[in-house]
Coordinates of C-alpha atoms and ligand atoms in Angstrom, one line a residue:
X11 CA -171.7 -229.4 11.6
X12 CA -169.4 -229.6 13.9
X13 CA -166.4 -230.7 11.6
X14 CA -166.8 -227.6 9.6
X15 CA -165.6 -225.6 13.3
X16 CA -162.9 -228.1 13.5
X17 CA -161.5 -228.2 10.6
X18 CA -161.2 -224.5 10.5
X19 CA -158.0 -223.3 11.5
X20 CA -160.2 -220.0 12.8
X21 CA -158.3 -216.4 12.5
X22 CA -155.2 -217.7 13.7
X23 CA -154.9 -219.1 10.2
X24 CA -155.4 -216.4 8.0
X25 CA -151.9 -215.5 7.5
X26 CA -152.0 -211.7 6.7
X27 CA -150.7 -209.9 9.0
X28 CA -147.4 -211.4 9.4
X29 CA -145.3 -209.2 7.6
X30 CA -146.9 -206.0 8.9
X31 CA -146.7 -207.4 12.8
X32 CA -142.8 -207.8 12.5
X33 CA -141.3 -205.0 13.9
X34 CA -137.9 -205.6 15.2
X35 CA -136.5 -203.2 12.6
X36 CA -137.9 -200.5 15.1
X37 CA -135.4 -199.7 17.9
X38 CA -136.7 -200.2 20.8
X39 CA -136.1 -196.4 22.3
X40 CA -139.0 -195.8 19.6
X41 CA -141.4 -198.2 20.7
X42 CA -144.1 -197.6 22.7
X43 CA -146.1 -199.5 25.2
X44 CA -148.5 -196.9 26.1
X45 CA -149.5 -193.9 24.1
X46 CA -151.4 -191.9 26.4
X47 CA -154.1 -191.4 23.7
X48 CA -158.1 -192.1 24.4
X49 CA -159.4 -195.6 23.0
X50 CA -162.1 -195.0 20.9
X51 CA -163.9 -196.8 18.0
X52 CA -164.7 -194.5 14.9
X53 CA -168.4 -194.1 15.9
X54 CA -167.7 -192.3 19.5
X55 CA -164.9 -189.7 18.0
X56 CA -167.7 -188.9 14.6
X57 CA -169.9 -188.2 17.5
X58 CA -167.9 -186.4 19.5
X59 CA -166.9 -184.0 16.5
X60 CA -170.6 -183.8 15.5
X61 CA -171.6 -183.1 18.9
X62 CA -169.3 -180.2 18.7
X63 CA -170.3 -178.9 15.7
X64 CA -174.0 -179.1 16.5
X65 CA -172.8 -176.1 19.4
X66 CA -171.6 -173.8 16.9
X67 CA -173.7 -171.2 15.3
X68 CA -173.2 -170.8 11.2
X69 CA -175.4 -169.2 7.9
X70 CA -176.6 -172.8 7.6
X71 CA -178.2 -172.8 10.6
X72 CA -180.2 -169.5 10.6
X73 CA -179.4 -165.5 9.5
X74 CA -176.0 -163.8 9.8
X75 CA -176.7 -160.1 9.7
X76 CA -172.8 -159.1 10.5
X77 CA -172.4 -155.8 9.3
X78 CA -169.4 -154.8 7.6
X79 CA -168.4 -158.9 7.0
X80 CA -170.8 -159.5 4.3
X81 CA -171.9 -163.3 5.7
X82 CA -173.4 -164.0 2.4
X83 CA -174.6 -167.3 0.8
X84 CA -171.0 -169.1 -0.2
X85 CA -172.0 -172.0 -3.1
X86 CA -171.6 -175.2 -1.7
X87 CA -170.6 -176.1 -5.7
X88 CA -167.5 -173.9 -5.3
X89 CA -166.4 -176.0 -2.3
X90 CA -166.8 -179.6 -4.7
X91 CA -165.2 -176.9 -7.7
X92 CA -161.9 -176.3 -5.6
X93 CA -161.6 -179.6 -4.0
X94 CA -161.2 -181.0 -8.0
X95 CA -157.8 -183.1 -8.2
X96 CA -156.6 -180.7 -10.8
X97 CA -156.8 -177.8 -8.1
X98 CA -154.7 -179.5 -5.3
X99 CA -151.2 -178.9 -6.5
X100 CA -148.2 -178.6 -4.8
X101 CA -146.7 -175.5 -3.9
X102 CA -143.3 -175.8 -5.8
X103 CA -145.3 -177.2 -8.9
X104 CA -144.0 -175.5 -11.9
X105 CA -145.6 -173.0 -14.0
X106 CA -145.2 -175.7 -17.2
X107 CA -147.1 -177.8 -14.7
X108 CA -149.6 -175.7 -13.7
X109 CA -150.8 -174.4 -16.4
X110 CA -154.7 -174.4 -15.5
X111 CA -154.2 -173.2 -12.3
X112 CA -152.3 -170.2 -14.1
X113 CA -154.9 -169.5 -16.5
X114 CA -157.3 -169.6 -13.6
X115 CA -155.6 -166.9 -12.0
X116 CA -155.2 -165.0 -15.0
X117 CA -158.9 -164.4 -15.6
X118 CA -160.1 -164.1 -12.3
X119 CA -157.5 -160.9 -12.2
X120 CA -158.9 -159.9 -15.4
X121 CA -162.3 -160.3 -14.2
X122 CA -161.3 -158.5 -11.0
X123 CA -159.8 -155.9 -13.0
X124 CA -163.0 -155.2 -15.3
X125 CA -165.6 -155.4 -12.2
X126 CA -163.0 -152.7 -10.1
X127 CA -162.2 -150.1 -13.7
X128 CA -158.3 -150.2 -12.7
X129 CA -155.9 -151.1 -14.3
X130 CA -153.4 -153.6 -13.2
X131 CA -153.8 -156.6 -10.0
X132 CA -152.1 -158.8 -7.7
X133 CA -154.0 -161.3 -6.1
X134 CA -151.3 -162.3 -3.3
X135 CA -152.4 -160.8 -0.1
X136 CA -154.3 -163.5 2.1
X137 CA -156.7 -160.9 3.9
X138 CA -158.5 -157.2 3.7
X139 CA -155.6 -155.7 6.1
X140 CA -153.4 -157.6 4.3
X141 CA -154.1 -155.5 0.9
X142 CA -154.3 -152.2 3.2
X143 CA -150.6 -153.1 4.2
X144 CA -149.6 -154.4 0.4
X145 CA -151.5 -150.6 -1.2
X146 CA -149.9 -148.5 1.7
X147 CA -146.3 -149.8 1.1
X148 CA -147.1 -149.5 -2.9
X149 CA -147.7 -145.7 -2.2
X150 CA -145.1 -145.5 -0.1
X151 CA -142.4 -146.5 -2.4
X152 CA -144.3 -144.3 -4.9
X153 CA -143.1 -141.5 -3.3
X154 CA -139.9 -142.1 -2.3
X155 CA -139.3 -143.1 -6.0
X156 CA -140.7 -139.6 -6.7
X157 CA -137.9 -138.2 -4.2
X158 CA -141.4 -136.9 -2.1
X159 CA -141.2 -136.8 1.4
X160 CA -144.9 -137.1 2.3
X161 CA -145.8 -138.6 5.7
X162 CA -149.4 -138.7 6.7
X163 CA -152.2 -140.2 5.4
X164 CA -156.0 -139.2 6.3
X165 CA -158.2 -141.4 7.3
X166 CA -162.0 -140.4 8.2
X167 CA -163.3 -141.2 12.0
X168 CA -165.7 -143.5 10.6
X169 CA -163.3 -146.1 9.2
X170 CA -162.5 -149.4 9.9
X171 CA -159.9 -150.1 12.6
X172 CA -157.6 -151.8 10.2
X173 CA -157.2 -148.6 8.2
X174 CA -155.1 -146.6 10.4
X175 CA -153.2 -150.2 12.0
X176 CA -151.9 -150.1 7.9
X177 CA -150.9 -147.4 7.5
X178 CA -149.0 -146.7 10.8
X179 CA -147.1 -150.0 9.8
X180 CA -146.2 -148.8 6.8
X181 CA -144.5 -145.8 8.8
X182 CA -147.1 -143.2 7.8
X183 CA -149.0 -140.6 10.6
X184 CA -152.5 -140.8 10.9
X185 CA -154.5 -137.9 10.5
X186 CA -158.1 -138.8 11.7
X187 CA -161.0 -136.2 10.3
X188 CA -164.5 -136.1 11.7
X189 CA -167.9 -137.1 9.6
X190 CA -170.3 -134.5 9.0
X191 CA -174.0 -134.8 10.0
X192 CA -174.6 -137.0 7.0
X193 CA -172.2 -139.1 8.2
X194 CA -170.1 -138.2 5.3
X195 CA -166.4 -136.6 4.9
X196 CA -166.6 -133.6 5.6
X197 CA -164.8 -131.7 2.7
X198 CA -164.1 -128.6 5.0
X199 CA -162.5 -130.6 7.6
X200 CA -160.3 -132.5 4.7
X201 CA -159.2 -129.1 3.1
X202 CA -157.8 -128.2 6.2
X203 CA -155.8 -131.0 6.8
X204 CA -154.5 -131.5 3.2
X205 CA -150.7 -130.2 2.9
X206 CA -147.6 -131.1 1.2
X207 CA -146.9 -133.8 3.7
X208 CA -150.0 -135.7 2.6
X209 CA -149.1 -139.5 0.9
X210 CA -153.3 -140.3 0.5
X211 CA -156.6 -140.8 2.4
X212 CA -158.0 -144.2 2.8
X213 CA -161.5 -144.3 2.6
X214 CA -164.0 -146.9 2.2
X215 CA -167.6 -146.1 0.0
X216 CA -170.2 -146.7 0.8
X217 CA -168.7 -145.7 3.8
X218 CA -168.6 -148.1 7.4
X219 CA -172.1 -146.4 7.9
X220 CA -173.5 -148.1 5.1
X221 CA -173.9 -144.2 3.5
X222 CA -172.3 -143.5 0.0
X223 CA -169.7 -140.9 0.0
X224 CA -171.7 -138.1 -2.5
X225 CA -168.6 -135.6 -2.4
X226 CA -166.0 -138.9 -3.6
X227 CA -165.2 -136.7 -6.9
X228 CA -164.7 -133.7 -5.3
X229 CA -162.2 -135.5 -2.8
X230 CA -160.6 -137.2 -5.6
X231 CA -160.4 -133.7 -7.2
X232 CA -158.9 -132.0 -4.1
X233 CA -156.7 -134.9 -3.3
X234 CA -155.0 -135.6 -6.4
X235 CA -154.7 -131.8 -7.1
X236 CA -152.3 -131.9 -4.1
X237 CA -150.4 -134.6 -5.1
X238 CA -152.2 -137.3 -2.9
X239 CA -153.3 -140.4 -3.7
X240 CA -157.0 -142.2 -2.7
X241 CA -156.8 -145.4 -1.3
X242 CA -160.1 -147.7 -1.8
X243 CA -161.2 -150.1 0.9
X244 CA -163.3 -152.1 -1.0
X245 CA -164.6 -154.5 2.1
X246 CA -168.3 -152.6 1.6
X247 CA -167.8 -153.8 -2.6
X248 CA -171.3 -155.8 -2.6
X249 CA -173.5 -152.5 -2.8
X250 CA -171.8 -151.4 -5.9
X251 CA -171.3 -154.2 -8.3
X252 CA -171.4 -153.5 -11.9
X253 CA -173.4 -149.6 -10.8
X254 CA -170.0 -148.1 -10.5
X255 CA -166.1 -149.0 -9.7
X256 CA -163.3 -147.5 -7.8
X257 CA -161.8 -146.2 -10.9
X258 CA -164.6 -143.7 -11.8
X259 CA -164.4 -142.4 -8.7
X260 CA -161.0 -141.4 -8.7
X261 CA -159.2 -144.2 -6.5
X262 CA -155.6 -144.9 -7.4
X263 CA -155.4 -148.1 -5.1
X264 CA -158.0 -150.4 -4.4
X265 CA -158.5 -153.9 -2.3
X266 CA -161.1 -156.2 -2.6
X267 CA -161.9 -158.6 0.0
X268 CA -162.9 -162.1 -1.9
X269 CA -163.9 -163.5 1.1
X270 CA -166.7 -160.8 1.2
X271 CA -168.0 -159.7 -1.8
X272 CA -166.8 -163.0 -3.8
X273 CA -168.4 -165.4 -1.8
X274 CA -166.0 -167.3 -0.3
X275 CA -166.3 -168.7 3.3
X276 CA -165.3 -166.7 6.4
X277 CA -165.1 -166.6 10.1
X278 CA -162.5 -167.8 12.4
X279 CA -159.5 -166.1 10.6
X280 CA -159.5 -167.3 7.3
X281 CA -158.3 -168.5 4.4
X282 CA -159.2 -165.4 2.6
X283 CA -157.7 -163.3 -0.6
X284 CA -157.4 -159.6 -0.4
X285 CA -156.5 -158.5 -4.3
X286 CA -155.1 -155.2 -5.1
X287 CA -155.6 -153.5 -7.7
X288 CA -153.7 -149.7 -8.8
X289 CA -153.4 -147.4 -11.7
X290 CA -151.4 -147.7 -14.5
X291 CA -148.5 -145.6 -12.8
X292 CA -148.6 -148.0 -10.0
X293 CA -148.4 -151.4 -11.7
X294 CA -144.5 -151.3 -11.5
X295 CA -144.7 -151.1 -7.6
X296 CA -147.4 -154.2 -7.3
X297 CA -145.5 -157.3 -4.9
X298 CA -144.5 -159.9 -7.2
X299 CA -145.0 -162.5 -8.4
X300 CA -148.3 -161.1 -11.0
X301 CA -149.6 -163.6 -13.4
X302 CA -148.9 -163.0 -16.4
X303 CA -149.7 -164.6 -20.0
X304 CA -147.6 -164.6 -23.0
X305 CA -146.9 -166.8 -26.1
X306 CA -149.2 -169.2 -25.3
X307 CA -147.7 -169.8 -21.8
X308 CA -149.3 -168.2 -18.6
X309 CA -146.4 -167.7 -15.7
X310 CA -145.3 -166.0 -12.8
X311 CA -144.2 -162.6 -13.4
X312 CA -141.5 -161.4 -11.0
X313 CA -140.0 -158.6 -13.7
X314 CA -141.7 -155.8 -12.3
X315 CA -139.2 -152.9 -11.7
X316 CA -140.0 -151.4 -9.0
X317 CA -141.9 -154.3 -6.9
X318 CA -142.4 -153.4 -3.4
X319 CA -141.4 -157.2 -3.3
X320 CA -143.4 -160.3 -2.1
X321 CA -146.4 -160.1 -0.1
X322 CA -147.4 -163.9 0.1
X323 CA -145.7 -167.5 -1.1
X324 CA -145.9 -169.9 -3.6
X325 CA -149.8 -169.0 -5.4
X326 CA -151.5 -167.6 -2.7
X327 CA -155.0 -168.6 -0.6
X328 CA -155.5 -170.6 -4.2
X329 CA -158.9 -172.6 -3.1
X330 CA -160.2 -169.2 -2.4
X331 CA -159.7 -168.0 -6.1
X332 CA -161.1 -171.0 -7.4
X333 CA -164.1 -170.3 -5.1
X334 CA -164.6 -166.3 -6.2
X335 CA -164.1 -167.4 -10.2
X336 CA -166.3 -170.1 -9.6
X337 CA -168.7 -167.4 -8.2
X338 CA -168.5 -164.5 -10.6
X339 CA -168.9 -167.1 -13.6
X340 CA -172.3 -168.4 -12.3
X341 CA -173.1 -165.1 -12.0
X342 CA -172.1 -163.2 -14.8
X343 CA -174.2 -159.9 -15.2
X344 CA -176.3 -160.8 -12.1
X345 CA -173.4 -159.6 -10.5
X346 CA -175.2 -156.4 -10.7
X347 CA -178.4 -157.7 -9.3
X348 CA -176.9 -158.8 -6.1
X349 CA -175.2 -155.7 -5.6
X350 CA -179.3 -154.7 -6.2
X351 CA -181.1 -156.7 -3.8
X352 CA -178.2 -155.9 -1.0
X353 CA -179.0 -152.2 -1.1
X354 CA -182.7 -153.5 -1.3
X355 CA -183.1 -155.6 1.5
X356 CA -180.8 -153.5 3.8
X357 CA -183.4 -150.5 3.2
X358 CA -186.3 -152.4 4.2
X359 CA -184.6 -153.5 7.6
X360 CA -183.6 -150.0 8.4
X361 CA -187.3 -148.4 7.1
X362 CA -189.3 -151.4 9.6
X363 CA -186.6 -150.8 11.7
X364 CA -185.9 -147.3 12.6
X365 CA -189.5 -146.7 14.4
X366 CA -187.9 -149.3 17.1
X367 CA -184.4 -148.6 17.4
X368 CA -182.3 -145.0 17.1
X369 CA -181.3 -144.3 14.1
X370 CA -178.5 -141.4 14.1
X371 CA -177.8 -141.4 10.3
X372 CA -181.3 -141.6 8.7
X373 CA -179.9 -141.3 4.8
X374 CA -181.2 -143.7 2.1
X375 CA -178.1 -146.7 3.2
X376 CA -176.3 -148.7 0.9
X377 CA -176.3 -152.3 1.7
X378 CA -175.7 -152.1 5.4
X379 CA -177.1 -149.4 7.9
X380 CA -176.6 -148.9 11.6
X381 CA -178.9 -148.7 14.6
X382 CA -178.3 -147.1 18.0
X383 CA -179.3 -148.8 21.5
X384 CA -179.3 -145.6 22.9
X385 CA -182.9 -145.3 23.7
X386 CA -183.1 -148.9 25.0
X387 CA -180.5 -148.3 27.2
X388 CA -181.5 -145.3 28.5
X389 CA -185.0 -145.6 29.0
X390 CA -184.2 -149.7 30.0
X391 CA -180.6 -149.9 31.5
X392 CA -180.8 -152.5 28.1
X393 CA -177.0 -152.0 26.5
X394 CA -176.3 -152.9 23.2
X395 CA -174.5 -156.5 24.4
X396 CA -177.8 -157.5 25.7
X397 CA -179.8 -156.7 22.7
X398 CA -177.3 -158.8 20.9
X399 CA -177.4 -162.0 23.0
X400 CA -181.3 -161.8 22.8
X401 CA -181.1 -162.0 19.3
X402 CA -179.1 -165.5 19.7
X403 CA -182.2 -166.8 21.6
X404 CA -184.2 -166.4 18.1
X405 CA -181.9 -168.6 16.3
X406 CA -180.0 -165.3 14.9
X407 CA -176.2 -164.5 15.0
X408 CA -175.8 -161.2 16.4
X409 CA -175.2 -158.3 13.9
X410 CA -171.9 -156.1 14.1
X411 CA -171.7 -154.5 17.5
X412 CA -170.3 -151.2 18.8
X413 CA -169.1 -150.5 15.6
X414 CA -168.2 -148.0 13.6
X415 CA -167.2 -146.1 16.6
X416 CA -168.9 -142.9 15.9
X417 CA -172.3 -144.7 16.5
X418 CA -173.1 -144.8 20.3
X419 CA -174.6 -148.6 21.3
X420 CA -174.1 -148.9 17.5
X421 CA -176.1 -152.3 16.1
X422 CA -174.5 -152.5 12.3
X423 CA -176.6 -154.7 10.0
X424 CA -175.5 -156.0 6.8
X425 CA -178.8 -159.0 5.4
X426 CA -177.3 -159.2 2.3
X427 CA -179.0 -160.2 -1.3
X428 CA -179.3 -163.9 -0.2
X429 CA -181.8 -163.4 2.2
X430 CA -185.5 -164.1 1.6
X431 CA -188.4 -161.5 2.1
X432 CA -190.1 -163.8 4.2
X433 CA -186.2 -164.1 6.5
X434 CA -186.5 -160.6 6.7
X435 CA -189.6 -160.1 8.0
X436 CA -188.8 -162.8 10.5
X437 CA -185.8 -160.9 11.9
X438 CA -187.9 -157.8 12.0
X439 CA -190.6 -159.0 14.1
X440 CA -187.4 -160.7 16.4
X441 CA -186.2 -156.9 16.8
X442 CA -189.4 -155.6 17.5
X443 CA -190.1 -158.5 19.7
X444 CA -186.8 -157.5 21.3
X445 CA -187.4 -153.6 21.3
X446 CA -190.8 -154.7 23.4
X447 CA -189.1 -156.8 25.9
X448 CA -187.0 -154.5 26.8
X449 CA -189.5 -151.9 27.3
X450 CA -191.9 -154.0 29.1
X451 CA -189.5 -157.3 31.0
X452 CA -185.7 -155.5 30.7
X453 CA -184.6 -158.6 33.3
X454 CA -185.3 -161.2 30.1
X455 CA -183.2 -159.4 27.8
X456 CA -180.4 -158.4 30.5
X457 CA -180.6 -162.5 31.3
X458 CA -179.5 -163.5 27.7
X459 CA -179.1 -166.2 26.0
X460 CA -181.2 -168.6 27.4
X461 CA -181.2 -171.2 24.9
X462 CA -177.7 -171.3 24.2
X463 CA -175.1 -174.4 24.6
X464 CA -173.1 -171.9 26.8
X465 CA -175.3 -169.3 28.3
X466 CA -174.2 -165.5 30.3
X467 CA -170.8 -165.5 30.5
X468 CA -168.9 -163.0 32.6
X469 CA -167.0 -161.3 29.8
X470 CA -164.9 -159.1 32.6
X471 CA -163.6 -161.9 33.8
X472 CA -162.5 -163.7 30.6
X473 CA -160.7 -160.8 29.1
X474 CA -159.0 -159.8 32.7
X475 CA -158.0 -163.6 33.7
X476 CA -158.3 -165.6 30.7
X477 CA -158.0 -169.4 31.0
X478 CA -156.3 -170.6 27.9
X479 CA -155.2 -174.1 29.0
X480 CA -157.1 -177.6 27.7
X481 CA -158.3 -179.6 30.2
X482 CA -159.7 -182.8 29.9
Ligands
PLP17 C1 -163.4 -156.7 6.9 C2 -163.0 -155.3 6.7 C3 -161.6 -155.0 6.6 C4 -160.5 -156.0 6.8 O1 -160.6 -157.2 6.1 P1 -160.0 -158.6 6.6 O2 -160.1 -159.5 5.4 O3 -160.9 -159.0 7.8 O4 -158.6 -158.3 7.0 C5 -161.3 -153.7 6.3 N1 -162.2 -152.7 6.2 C6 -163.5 -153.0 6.3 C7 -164.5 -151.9 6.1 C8 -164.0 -154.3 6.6 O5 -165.3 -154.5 6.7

């Protein structure tokens, strides 16, 4: 036994790492004695990361009714779909080398293009605001091709804050109109802001209030009569899939947010894909490059004549197109049904709902709708905030607060066609649960979270002095 130990020349012998251990090629200015850097093994830094991960909140943990973002279901398959080797090019491949990634992007604008009725696409903005800025400058240039000085574009007191930030970028004035008691447009109001100086509205339908615009052909009417163009913010897309599109009601310039309606992930900034998609008599002003198929070859089309120019590089937030092809594919005409059981599901919320909460706008919604904590925080000195950080005690990420601005204490709340019945009736009794707290034990609700990683934080304090430095 004991020879077998002596004979063995132990690690020292195993000759391996010879070669690899010779660094005298190095200069010495480079090398390092100390790297300041925490020693860890593999198993503490996993743990670490997974620790930290366990603290955040996300849709596989529990329900994300987040108005206006659309937090639906995203298919894990699409994430294994756009990881594929084929997928992971290089920027500066070639068109002649990427070929399937082409095609891919070829029919997802020509799917994008049948689901929205218009006419032509790009699919390089990386964002919603992104394709507000890409449409505005596209009818920008439109007029000043057509010699037309028009400067102000209309935007309804209901939209989204992104709208006007867009449009004043894009050098236009913003001309804010007031909703009517249907929380509508108001046509009166529009026809007396409509004049010669007019470039377009921007309006979004169904609208930030979850309501569908009735009068849209009539605005279309009034609008294009004048000269004007309609600009779509398709963000709110999911109630309408395959019932109606942009184009039959009159828009000349829509976005689409992919990262909404198209199920691809969201949250923390990105990646996401805002297509645009015009009007024949806009396709010659769409940022280059379009993708384009001809003679067998698909390419990158940057022969458009009066391009606005280039929006985005190389082929854009690409793993997010894989995702939303991968997405409308499995769906096919279900499309349609989602679009169903989002409009669905949000009116049951708001119906259990509305005995418990204000509910300023009471219309049939589309597939979001928004409360008002008015009553809770008058009767309760309960705000809005409050109600929102009790709902993170029931294993529920808070739905859109104080917004759209029009709403007072607004609670915005968008469940989406993924969610069960039996999810639904969960969050209703939470909200009622909620409603009855605040009624009957305020200081509970005004205490919240209390099961949170981080619990009450003072909010004042971290927007006035805000501490933005790590420290270990
Ligand atoms: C989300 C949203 C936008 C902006 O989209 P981003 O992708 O976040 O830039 C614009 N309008 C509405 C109504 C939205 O909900």
């Amino acid at each position: 036994m004991k020879t077998i130990f002596e004979k063995s020349n132990g690690i020292d012998g195993i000759n391996l790492t010879n070669e690899i251990s010779d660094i005298s090629f190095i200069p010495k200015s480079f090398l390092r004695n100390e790297i300041g850097l925490p020693q860890l093994g593999e198993l503490e830094v996993m743990r670490h990361y997974k620790g930290l991960s366990d603290l955040n909140f996300c849709i596989e943990k529990g329900f994300y009714p987040l108005g206006s973002c659309t937090m639906k279901y995203n298919p894990k398959v699409n994430e294994l779909l756009s990881n594929l080797e084929g997928f992971n090019i290089h920027p500066a491949t070639s068109d002649t080398d990427a070929q399937g990634c082409l095609k891919l992007m070829y029919n997802l604008q020509n799917a994008l293009l049948e689901i929205t009725g218009m006419d032509a696409i790009t699919l390089q903005p990386s964002a919603g605001a992104h394709g507000e800025m890409t449409g505005m400058m596209i009818i920008k240039k439109y007029f000043d091709t057509l010699k037309e000085k028009r400067t102000k574009v209309i935007i309804p007191d209901s939209a989204h804050g992104t709208n006007p930030a867009s449009a004043k970028m894009c050098g236009f004035d913003i001309v804010e109109i007031k909703s009517n008691s249907k929380g509508q447009i108001d046509i009166e109001a529009l026809k007396a802001v409509l004049d010669d100086d007019v470039a377009a509205i921007m309006m979004t339908n169904p609208n930030t209030l979850g309501i569908f615009e009735e009068q849209v052909e009539k605005i279309s009417e009034l609008m294009h009569a004048n000269g004007s163009l309609l600009y779509y913010d398709g963000a709110n897309f999911n109630a309408i899939m395959g019932y109606t599109n942009p184009k039959l009601m009159g828009f000349d310039v829509v976005h689409i947010n992919l990262h909404k309606t198209f199920a691809t992930p969201h949250g923390g900034g990105g990646p996401g894909a805002g297509p645009v998609a015009v009007v024949e008599k806009l396709k010659e002003f769409l940022p280059t490059p379009v993708i384009d198929f001809e003679q067998g070859k698909y390419y990158r089309n940057y022969n458009l004549k009066s391009s606005i120019g280039s929006v985005k590089d190389f082929f854009g937030n690409f793993s997010v197109f894989v995702k939303a092809y991968a997405y409308i594919l499995m769906m096919g005409k279900n499309l349609k049904k989602a679009s169903k059981n989002a409009v669905l599901n949000a009116n049951y919320l708001k119906e259990k709902l509305k005995k418990y909460y204000d509910l300023p706008y009471d219309e049939p919604c589309m597939h979001e709708f928004v409360l008002s904590g008015e009553k809770q925080k008058h009767d309760n000195g309960v705000s809005t905030i409050n109600i929102a950080k009790a709902l993170m005690d029931k294993n529920t990420h808070p739905p859109t607060v104080y917004f759209p601005l029009i709403v007072h204490e607004a609670i915005m709340i968008e469940p989406t066609e993924s969610e069960t019945k039996e999810k639904l009736d969960e969050f209703i009794g939470d909200m009622i649960d909620i409603a009855a707290q605040c009624r009957n034990n305020p200081q509970v609700i005004l205490d919240s979270p209390h099961t949170t990683p981080v619990q009450k934080i003072d909010e004042v304090t971290a927007a006035r002095h805000p501490d933005l430095k790590f420290k270990s």
